[in-house]
XYZ file of C-alpha atoms in Angstrom:
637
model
C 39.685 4.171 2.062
C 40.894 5.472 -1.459
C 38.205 6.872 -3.747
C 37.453 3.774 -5.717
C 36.513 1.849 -2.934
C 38.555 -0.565 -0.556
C 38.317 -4.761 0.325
C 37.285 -5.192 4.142
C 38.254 -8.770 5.491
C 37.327 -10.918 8.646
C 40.079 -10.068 11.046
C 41.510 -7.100 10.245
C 41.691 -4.175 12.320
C 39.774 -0.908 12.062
C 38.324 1.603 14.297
C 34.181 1.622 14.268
C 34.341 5.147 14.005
C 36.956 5.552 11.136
C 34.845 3.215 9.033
C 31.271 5.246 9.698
C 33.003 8.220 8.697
C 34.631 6.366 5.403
C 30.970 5.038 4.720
C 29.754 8.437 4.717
C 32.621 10.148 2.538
C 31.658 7.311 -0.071
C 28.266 8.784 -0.112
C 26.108 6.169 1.863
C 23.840 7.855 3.981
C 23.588 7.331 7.944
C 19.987 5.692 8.535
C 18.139 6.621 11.872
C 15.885 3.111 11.790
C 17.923 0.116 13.085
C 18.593 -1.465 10.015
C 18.949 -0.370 6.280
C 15.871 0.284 4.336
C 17.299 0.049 1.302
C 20.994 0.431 -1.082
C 23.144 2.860 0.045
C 21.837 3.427 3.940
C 24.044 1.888 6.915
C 23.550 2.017 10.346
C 25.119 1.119 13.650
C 24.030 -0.268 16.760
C 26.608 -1.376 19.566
C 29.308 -3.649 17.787
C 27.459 -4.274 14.910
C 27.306 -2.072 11.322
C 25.191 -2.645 8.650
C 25.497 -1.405 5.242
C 23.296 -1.792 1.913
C 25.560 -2.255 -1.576
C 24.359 -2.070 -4.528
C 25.466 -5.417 -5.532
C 23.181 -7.470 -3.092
C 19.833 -7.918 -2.286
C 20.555 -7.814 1.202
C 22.368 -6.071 3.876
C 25.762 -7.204 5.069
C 26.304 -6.898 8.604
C 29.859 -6.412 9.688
C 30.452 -7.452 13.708
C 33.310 -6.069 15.372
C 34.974 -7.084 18.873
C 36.448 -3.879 20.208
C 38.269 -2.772 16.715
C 38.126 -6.298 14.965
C 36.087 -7.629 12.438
C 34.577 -10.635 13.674
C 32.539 -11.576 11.014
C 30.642 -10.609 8.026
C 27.967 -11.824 6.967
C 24.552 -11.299 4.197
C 21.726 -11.230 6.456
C 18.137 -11.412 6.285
C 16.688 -7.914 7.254
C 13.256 -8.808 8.269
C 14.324 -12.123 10.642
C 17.434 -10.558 11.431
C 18.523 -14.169 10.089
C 22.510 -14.958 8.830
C 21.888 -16.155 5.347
C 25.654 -16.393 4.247
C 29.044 -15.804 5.319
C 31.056 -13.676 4.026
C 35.581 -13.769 4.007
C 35.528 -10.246 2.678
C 33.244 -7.710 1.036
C 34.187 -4.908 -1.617
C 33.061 -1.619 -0.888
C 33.039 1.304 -3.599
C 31.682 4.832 -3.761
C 28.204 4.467 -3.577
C 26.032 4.844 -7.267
C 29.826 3.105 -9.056
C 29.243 -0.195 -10.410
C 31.925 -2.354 -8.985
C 34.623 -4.459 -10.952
C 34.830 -7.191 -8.827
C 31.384 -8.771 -6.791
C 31.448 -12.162 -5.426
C 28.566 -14.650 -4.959
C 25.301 -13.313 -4.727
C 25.328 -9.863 -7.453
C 22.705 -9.066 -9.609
C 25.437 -9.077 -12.609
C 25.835 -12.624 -11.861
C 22.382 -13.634 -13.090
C 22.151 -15.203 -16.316
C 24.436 -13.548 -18.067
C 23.580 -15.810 -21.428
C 19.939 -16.091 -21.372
C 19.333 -12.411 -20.165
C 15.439 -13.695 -19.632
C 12.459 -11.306 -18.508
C 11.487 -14.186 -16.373
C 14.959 -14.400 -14.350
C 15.517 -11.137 -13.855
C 12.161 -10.759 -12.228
C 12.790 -13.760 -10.256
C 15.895 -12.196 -8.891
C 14.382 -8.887 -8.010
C 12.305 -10.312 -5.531
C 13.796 -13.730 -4.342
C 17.160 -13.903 -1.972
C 18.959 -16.678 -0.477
C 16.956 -17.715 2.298
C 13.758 -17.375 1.348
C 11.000 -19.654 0.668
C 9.876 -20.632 -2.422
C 7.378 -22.906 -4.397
C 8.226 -25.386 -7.145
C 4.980 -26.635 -8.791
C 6.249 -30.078 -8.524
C 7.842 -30.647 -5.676
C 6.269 -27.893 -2.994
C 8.270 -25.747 -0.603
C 12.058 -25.454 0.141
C 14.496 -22.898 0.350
C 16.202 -21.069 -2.110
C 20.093 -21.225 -1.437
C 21.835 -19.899 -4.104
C 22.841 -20.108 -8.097
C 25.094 -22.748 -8.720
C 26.727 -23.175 -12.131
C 28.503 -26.610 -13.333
C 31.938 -26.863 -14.684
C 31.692 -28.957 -17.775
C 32.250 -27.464 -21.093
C 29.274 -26.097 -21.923
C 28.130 -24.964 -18.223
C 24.593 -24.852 -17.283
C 23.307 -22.596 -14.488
C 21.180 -24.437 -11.841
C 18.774 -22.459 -8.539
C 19.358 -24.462 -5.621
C 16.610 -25.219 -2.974
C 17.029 -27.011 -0.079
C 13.914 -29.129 1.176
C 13.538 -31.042 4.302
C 15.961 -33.790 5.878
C 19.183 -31.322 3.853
C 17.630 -32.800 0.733
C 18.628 -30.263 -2.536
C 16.877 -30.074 -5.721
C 18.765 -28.094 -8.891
C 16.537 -26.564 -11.175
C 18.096 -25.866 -14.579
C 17.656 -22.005 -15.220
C 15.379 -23.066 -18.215
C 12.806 -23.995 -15.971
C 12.750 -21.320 -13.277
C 8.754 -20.224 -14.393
C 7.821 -23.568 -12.017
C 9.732 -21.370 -8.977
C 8.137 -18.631 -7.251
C 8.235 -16.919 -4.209
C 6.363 -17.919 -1.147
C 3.882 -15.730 0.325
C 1.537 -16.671 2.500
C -0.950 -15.951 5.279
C -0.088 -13.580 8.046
C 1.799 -15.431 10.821
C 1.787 -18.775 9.433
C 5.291 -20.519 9.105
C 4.879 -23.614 6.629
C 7.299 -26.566 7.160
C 9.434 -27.776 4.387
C 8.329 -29.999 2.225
C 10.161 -33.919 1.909
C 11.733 -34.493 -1.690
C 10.332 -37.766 -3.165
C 7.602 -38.977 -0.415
C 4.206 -37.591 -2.731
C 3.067 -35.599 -0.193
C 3.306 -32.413 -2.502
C 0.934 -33.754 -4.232
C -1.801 -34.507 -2.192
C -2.012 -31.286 -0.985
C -1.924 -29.809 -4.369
C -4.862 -32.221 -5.110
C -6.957 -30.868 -1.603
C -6.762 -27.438 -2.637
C -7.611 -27.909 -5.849
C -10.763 -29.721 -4.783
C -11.608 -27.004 -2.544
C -10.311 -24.025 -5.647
C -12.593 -25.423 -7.717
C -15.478 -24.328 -5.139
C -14.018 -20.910 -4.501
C -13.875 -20.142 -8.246
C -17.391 -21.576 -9.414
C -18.622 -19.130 -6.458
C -16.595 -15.692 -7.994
C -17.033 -16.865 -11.293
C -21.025 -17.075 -10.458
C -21.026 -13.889 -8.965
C -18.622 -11.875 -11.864
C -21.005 -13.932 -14.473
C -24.252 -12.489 -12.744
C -22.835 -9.088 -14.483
C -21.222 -10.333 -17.458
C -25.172 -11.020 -18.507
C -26.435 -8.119 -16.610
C -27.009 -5.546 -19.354
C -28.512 -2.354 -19.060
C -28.768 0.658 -21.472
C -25.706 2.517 -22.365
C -24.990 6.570 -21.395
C -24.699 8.310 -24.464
C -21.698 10.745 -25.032
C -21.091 13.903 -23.430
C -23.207 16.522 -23.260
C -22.816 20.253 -23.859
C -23.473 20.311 -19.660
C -20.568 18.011 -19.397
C -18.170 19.824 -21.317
C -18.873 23.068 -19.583
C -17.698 21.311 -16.017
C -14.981 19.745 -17.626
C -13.636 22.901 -18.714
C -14.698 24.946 -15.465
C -11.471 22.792 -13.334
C -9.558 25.253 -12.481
C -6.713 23.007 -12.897
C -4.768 21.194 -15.070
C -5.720 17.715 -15.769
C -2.631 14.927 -16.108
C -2.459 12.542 -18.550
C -3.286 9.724 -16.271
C -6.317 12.111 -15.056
C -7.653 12.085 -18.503
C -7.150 8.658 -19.637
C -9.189 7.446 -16.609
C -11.753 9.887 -17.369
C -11.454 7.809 -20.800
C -11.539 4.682 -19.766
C -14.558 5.137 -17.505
C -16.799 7.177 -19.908
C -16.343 4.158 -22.350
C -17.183 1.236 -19.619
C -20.343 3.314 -19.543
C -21.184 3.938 -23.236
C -21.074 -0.182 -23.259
C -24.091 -2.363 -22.231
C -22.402 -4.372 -19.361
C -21.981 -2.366 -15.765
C -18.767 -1.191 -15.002
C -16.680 -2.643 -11.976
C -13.651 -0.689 -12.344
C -10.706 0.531 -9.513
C -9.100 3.993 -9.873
C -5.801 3.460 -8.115
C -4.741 7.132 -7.158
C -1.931 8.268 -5.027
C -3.405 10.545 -2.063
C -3.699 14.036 -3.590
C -3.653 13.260 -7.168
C -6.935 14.271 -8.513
C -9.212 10.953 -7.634
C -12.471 13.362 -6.313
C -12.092 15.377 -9.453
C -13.274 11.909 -11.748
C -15.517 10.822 -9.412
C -17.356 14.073 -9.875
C -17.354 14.377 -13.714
C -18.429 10.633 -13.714
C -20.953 11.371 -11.179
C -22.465 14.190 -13.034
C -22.963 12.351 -16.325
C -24.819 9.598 -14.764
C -27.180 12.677 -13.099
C -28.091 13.731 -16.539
C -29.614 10.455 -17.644
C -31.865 10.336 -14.500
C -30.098 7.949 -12.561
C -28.712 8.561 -8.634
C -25.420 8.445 -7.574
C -24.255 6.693 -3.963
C -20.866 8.058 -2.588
C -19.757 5.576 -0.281
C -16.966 6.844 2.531
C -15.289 5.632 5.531
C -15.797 8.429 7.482
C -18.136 11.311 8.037
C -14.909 14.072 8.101
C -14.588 12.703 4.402
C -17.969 12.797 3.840
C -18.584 16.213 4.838
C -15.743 16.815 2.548
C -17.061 15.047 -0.519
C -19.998 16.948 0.026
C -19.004 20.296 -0.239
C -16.749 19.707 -3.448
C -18.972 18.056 -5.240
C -21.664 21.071 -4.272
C -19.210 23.752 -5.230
C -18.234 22.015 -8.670
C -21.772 21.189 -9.310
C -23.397 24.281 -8.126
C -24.169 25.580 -11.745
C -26.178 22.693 -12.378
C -29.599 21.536 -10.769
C -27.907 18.390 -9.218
C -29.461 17.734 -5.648
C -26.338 17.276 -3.620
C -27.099 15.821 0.157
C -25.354 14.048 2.951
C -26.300 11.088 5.121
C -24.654 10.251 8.749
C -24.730 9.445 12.145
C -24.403 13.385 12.997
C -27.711 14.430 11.198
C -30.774 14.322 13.442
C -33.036 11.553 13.107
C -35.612 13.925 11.087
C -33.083 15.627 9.266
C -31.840 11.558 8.247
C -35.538 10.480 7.697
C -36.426 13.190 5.116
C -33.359 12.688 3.143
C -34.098 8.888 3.005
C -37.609 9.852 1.939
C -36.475 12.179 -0.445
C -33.852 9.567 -2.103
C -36.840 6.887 -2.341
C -38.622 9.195 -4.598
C -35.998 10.604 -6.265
C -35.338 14.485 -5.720
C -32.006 13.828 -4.273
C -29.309 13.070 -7.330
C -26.357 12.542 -5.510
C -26.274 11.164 -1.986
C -22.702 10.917 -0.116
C -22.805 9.307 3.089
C -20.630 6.537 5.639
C -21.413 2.921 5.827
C -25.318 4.798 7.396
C -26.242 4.439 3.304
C -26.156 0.573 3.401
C -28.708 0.443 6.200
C -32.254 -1.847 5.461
C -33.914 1.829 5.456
C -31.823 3.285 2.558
C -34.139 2.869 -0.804
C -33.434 4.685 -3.670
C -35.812 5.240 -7.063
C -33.238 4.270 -9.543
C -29.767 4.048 -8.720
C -27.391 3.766 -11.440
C -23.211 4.432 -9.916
C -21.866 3.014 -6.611
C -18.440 5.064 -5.665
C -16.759 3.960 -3.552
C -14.134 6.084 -1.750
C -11.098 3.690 0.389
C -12.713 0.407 0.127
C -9.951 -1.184 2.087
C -11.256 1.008 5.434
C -14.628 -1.078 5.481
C -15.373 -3.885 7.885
C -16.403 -7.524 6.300
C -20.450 -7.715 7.139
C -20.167 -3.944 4.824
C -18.176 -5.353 2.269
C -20.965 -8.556 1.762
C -23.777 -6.041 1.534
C -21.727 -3.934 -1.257
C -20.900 -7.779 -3.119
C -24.787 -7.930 -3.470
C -25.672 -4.120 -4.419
C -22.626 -4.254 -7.032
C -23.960 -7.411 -9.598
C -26.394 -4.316 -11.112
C -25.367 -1.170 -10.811
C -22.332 0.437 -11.956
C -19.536 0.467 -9.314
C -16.192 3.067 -9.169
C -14.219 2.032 -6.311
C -11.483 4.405 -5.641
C -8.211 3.771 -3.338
C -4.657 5.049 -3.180
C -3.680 1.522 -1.670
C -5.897 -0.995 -2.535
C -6.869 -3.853 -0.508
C -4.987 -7.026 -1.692
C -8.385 -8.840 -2.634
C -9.342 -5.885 -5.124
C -5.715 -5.369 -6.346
C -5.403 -8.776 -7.442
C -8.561 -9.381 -9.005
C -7.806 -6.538 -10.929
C -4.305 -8.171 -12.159
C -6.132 -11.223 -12.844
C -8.682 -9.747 -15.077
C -11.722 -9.840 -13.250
C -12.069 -5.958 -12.093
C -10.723 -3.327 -14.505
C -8.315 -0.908 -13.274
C -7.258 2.642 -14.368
C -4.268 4.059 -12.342
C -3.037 8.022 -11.833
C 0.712 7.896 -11.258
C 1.516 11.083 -11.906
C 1.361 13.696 -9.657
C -0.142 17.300 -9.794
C 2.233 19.890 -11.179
C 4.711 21.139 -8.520
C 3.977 18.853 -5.977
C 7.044 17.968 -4.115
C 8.113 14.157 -2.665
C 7.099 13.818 1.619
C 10.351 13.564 3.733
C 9.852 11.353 6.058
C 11.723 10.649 9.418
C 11.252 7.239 11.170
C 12.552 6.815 14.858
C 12.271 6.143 18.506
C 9.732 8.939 20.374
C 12.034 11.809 20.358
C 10.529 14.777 22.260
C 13.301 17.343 20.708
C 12.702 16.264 17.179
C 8.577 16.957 17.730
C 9.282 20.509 19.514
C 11.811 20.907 16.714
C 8.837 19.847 13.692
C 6.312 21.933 15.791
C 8.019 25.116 15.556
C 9.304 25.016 12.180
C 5.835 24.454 10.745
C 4.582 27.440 12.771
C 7.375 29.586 11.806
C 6.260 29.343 7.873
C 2.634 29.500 8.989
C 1.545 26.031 8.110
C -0.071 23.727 10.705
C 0.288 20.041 12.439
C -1.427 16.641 12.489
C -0.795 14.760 15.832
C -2.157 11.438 15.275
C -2.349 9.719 18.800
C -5.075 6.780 18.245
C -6.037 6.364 22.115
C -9.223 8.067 22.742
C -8.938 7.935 26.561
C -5.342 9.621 26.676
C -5.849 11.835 23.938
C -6.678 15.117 26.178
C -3.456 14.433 28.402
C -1.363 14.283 25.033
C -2.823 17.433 23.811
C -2.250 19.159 26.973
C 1.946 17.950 26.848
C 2.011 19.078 23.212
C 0.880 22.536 24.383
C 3.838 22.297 27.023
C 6.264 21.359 24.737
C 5.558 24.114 22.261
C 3.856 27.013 24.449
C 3.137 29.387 21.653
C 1.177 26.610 19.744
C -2.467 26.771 19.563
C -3.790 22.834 20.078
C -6.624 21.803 19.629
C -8.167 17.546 20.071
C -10.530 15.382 17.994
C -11.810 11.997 17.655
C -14.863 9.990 16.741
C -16.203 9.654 19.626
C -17.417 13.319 20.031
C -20.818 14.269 19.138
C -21.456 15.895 16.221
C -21.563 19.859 16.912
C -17.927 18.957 19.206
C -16.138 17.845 15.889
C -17.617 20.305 13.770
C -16.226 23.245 16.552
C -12.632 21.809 16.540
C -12.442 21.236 12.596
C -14.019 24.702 11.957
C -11.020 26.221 14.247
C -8.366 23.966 13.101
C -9.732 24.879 8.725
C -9.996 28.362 9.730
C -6.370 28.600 11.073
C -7.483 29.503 14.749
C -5.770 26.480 15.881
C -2.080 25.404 14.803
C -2.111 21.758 15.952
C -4.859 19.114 15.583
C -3.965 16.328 18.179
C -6.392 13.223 16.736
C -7.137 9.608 15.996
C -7.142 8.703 12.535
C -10.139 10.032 11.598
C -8.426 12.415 9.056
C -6.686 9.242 7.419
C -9.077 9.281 4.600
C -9.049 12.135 2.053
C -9.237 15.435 4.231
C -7.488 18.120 1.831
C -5.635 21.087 3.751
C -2.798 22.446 1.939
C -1.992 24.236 4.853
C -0.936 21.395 6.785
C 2.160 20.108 5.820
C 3.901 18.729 8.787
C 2.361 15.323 10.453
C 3.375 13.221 13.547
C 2.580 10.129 14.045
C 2.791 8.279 17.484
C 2.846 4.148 17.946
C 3.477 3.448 14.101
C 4.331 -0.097 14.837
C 0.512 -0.409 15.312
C -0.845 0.596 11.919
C -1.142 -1.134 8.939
C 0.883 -0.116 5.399
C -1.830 1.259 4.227
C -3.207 3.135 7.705
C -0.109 5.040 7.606
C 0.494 5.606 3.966
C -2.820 7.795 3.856
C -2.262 9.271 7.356
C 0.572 10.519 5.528
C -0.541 11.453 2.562
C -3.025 13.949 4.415
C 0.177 16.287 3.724
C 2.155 17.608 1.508
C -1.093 18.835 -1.387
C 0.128 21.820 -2.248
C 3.884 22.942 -3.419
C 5.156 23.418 -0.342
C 7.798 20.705 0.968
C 5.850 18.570 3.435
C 7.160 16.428 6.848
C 5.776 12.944 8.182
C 7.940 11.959 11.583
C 7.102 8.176 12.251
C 7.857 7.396 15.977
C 7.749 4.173 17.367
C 8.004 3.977 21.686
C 11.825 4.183 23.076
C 13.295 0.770 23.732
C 11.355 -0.147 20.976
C 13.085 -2.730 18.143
C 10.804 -2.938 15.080
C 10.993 -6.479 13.697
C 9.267 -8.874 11.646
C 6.119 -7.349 9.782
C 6.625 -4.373 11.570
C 10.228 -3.732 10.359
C 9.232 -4.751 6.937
C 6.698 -1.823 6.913
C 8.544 0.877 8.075
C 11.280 -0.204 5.669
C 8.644 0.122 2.871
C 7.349 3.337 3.725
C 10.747 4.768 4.744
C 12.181 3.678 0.730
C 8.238 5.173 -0.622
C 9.108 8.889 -0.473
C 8.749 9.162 -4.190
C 5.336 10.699 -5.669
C 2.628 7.816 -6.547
C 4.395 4.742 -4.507
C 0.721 3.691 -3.082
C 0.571 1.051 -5.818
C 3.857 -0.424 -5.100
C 3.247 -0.200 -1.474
C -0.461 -1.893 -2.060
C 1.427 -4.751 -3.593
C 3.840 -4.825 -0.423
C 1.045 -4.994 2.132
C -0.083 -8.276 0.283
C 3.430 -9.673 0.977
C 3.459 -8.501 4.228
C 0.130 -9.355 5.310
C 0.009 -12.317 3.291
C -2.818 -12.932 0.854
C -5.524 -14.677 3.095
C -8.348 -12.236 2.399
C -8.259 -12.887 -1.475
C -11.517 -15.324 -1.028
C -12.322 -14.950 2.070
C -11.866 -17.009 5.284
C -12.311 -20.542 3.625
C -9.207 -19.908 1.570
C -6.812 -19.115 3.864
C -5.699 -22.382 4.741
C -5.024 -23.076 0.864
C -2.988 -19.675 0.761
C -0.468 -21.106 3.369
C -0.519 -24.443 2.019
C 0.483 -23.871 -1.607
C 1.541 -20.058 -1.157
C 0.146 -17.210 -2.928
C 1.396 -17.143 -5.961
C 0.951 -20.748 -7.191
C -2.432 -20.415 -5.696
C -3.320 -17.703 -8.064
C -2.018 -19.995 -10.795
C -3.931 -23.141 -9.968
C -7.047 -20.496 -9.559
C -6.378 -18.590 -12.589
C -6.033 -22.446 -14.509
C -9.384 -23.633 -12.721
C -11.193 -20.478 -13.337
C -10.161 -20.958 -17.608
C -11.699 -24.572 -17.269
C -14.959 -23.682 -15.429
C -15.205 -20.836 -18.180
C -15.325 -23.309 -21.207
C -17.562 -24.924 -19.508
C -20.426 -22.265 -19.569
């Protein structure tokens, strides 16, 4: 290949491993996972190479018999679907804008009318997806066609059922979006001109209307909830504020902002603080926390587990412990007297702050006057937990904290009925996680194991089987002999976990083989290596704060996700790996929050009842016809 780039064609002749090597000297970079995550990664399996240009918003697969090319071809990455053929395809020096792109480029769109609208529709929608038009339901997009007449006009095609093909003018692309639906659920095609479209536009919006009287009663119940404003900082406040011993961001201290005013106003505050792992989320909780102490009130902190707990506990005792705040933790590991005092002590108020696991929203739990709900990883707790915190939250203040938020809290927040203050910017010096996805490698996990030891840091193991978990401890001490291992999980009793933890903070142990239970919060800046076995089980989220349990100090931090060998990640699966593999950048959970809706499709937005509408109409228009019904009911009140 010269230097600017060269034309490949079907039929022509060229060695598979002259052309990985050209790839590479071109500056695309050799991908371990079996298909390209993202523009300029290729990969080959067998007979068949893929590559990522810039140009497209898929990869083109190139299949070769012996040393000629077969075919090539745009495919879908996720169905491993052909979407379009291809005679030739242009490839130049990766990062150079080419000359010449056929078809499907991004330069091609809309050149004329250059709209904010289009080009968002393009960065998300490819040929070969589904998509919704309000009018006449879902079809498939195919491609932009533009007319030959003198004054051409620039059409989206979408094929429908029966072949049938509808242009829509460019002018009108706002009626198109993107299908996503419920998990698993493939809709059918709907048939041009039979009014079927409509009637099941008309069902769901019967059964929206119900779903949004019922949020809108519940977000109303706090709209005309009023209770009597904080007043501004004290002198106590100020003095904490200034004790951090680090330096705040921006985002840091607009949150701070933003909350302090929710609570100077009259109506209770239901606000999310989206926060990338390890960007300073515990350090507003506790200034928030403390200013609500000072007017009387108790404070709830709400966590998924009791490692996190016990966590939250002892930062918020060291930053408050200038200050008589009465700091105390509730769980399952505290001995039934121990648990009954504190209870006791909450009803009658000598307990300021209590910080506890899902134990706090037991029947027993009273307290004398509690005025902030935090809430640390809401997307960790189970349903029957989250309908006890929809009652507790219509009048109290509520902080719920997450560095990937569940899709139902996300998107209320983007539709304006939760407030939402987000820290995308990371701590000074904190460096981006490499991360390594692959088949079980037993090399690469000796080889990750010993380099972490070597610059005296330690390991996460995360192996989520309980009943193997002491076999897999013992073969990680025989594949690295001089490494101290230790095991944990939930099931142990209390005074077990504390041992192990205690060993594994104080350095005695280089290794913690575990379940997840350190996927929420645990801060060790000494741990900056973490292996993860079976990834194709975990959700986006799961993994994106198992991995974000390293890499919290300035030290360059490792996360090797292995899947089993023989393995082919496809589907859902593929889709995740492919989102955390292209979210190495500092404060991606947001973006990858809004890829776990698309992935895991939007049914939890109102609960069960609405899933069947999701999949019917898709999400998006959904949201549209519940954002529309949800202005009507309003003007109604």
């Amino acid at each position: 290949m010269e230097k600017q780039g060269t034309t490949i064609q079907v039929k022509q002749n060229i060695r598979p491993s002259k052309l990985i090597k050209d790839l590479a000297d071109l500056g695309y970079q050799n991908v371990q996972i079996a298909t390209p995550a993202k523009e300029g990664e290729f990969a080959r399996r067998g007979n068949l190479i893929d590559i990522w240009l810039e140009r497209y918003k898929m990869p083109v697969r190139i299949d070769l018999i012996g040393e000629t090319i077969e075919n090539i071809y745009l495919f879908n990455y996720l169905t491993q679907q052909k979407i379009k053929n291809l005679k030739e395809v242009y490839i130049v020096p990766f990062g150079v804008t080419p000359k010449i792109a056929p078809a499907w480029t991004r330069k091609k769109a809309f050149p004329s009318s250059g709209g904010k609208y289009e080009r968002l529709f393009l960065s998300e929608i490819a040929p070969g997806d589904l998509v919704v038009h309000i009018d006449h339901g879902i079809g498939r997009f195919v491609d932009i066609n533009q007319t030959s007449l003198a004054a051409p006009r620039q059409y989206l095609v979408i094929e429908y059922a029966k072949g049938d093909k509808l242009y829509v003018p460019v002018e009108q692309i706002e009626r198109v979006t993107k299908y996503i639906g419920v998990g698993g659920y493939k809709p059918r095609l709907n048939t041009l001109g039979t009014g079927g479209w409509e009637k099941v536009k008309a069902r769901v919006q019967e059964s929206i209307i119900k779903a949004a009287q019922d949020l809108l009663n519940l977000y109303a119940k706090r709209e005309l909830t009023k209770r009597h404003p904080y007043s501004a900082d004290t002198l106590w406040q100020k003095q904490l504020e200034d004790s951090f011993e680090f330096v705040e961001t921006e985002d840091q201290l607009k949150a701070i902002e933003e909350i302090k005013q929710d609570l100077e106003n009259p109506k209770p505050m239901d606000r999310i603080l989206v926060g990338d792992v390890g960007f300073g989320k515990t350090e507003v909780a506790i200034r928030i926390a403390f200013k609500i102490v000072q007017e009387g009130k108790q404070v709830a902190v709400l966590t998924p587990t009791t490692l996190l707990a016990e966590q939250h506990y002892h930062l918020f005792r060291q930053r408050l412990r200038e200050f008589p705040v009465e700091v105390q933790m509730l769980s399952r590991f505290k001995r039934e007297e121990e648990q009954r005092k504190i209870i006791a002590n909450l009803k009658i108020g000598k307990i300021d702050i209590i910080i506890s696991t899902h134990r706090l929203l037991s029947n027993d739990v009273e307290f004398k006057d509690l005025g902030l709900f935090i809430i640390d990883e809401e997307h960790r707790f189970g349903v029957v937990h989250k309908e006890k915190l929809k009652g507790l939250k219509t009048n109290v203040d509520v902080l719920s904290m997450s560095a990937t938020p569940i899709p139902r809290s996300l998107h209320m927040a983007l539709t304006k009925l939760r407030d939402m203050s987000v820290l995308k910017e990371p701590p000074p010096g904190r460096q981006p996680i490499e991360t390594f996805i692959g088949e079980l490698d037993n090399q690469k996990i000796k080889s990750a194991i010993e380099a972490e030891i070597k610059r005296n840091g330690q390991i996460y193991y995360v192996f989520n089987k309980v009943s193997g978990i002491v076999n897999k401890a013992a073969e990680v001490a025989k594949l690295v002999p001089k490494a101290k291992v230790v095991f944990a999980h939930g099931q142990m009793t209390g005074n077990e976990l504390e041992s192990v933890m205690d060993k594994f903070y104080s350095g005695r142990a280089d290794v913690l083989v575990c379940t997840t239970i350190i996927g929420s919060g645990l801060d060790m800046p000494s741990v900056n290596t973490i292996i993860i076995e079976d990834v194709q089980r975990f959700g986006l989220a799961e993994v994106y704060q198992l991995r974000g349990r390293v890499g919290r100090s300035s030290r360059a931090a490792y996360a090797y996700l292995f899947y089993p060998q023989g393995y082919i990640p496809a589907g859902d699966v593929l889709e995740r790996l492919l989102a955390l593999s292209s979210a190495k950048e500092l404060g991606a959970g947001f973006a990858l929050a809004k890829k776990d809706l698309e992935i895991r499709g939007a049914g939890n937005l109102l609960g069960v009842a609405q899933h069947g509408n999701v999949a019917l109409v898709g999400f998006e228009l959904y949201l549209q016809l519940l954002s529309q019904t949800v202005e009507k009911l309003r003007l109604r009140i």
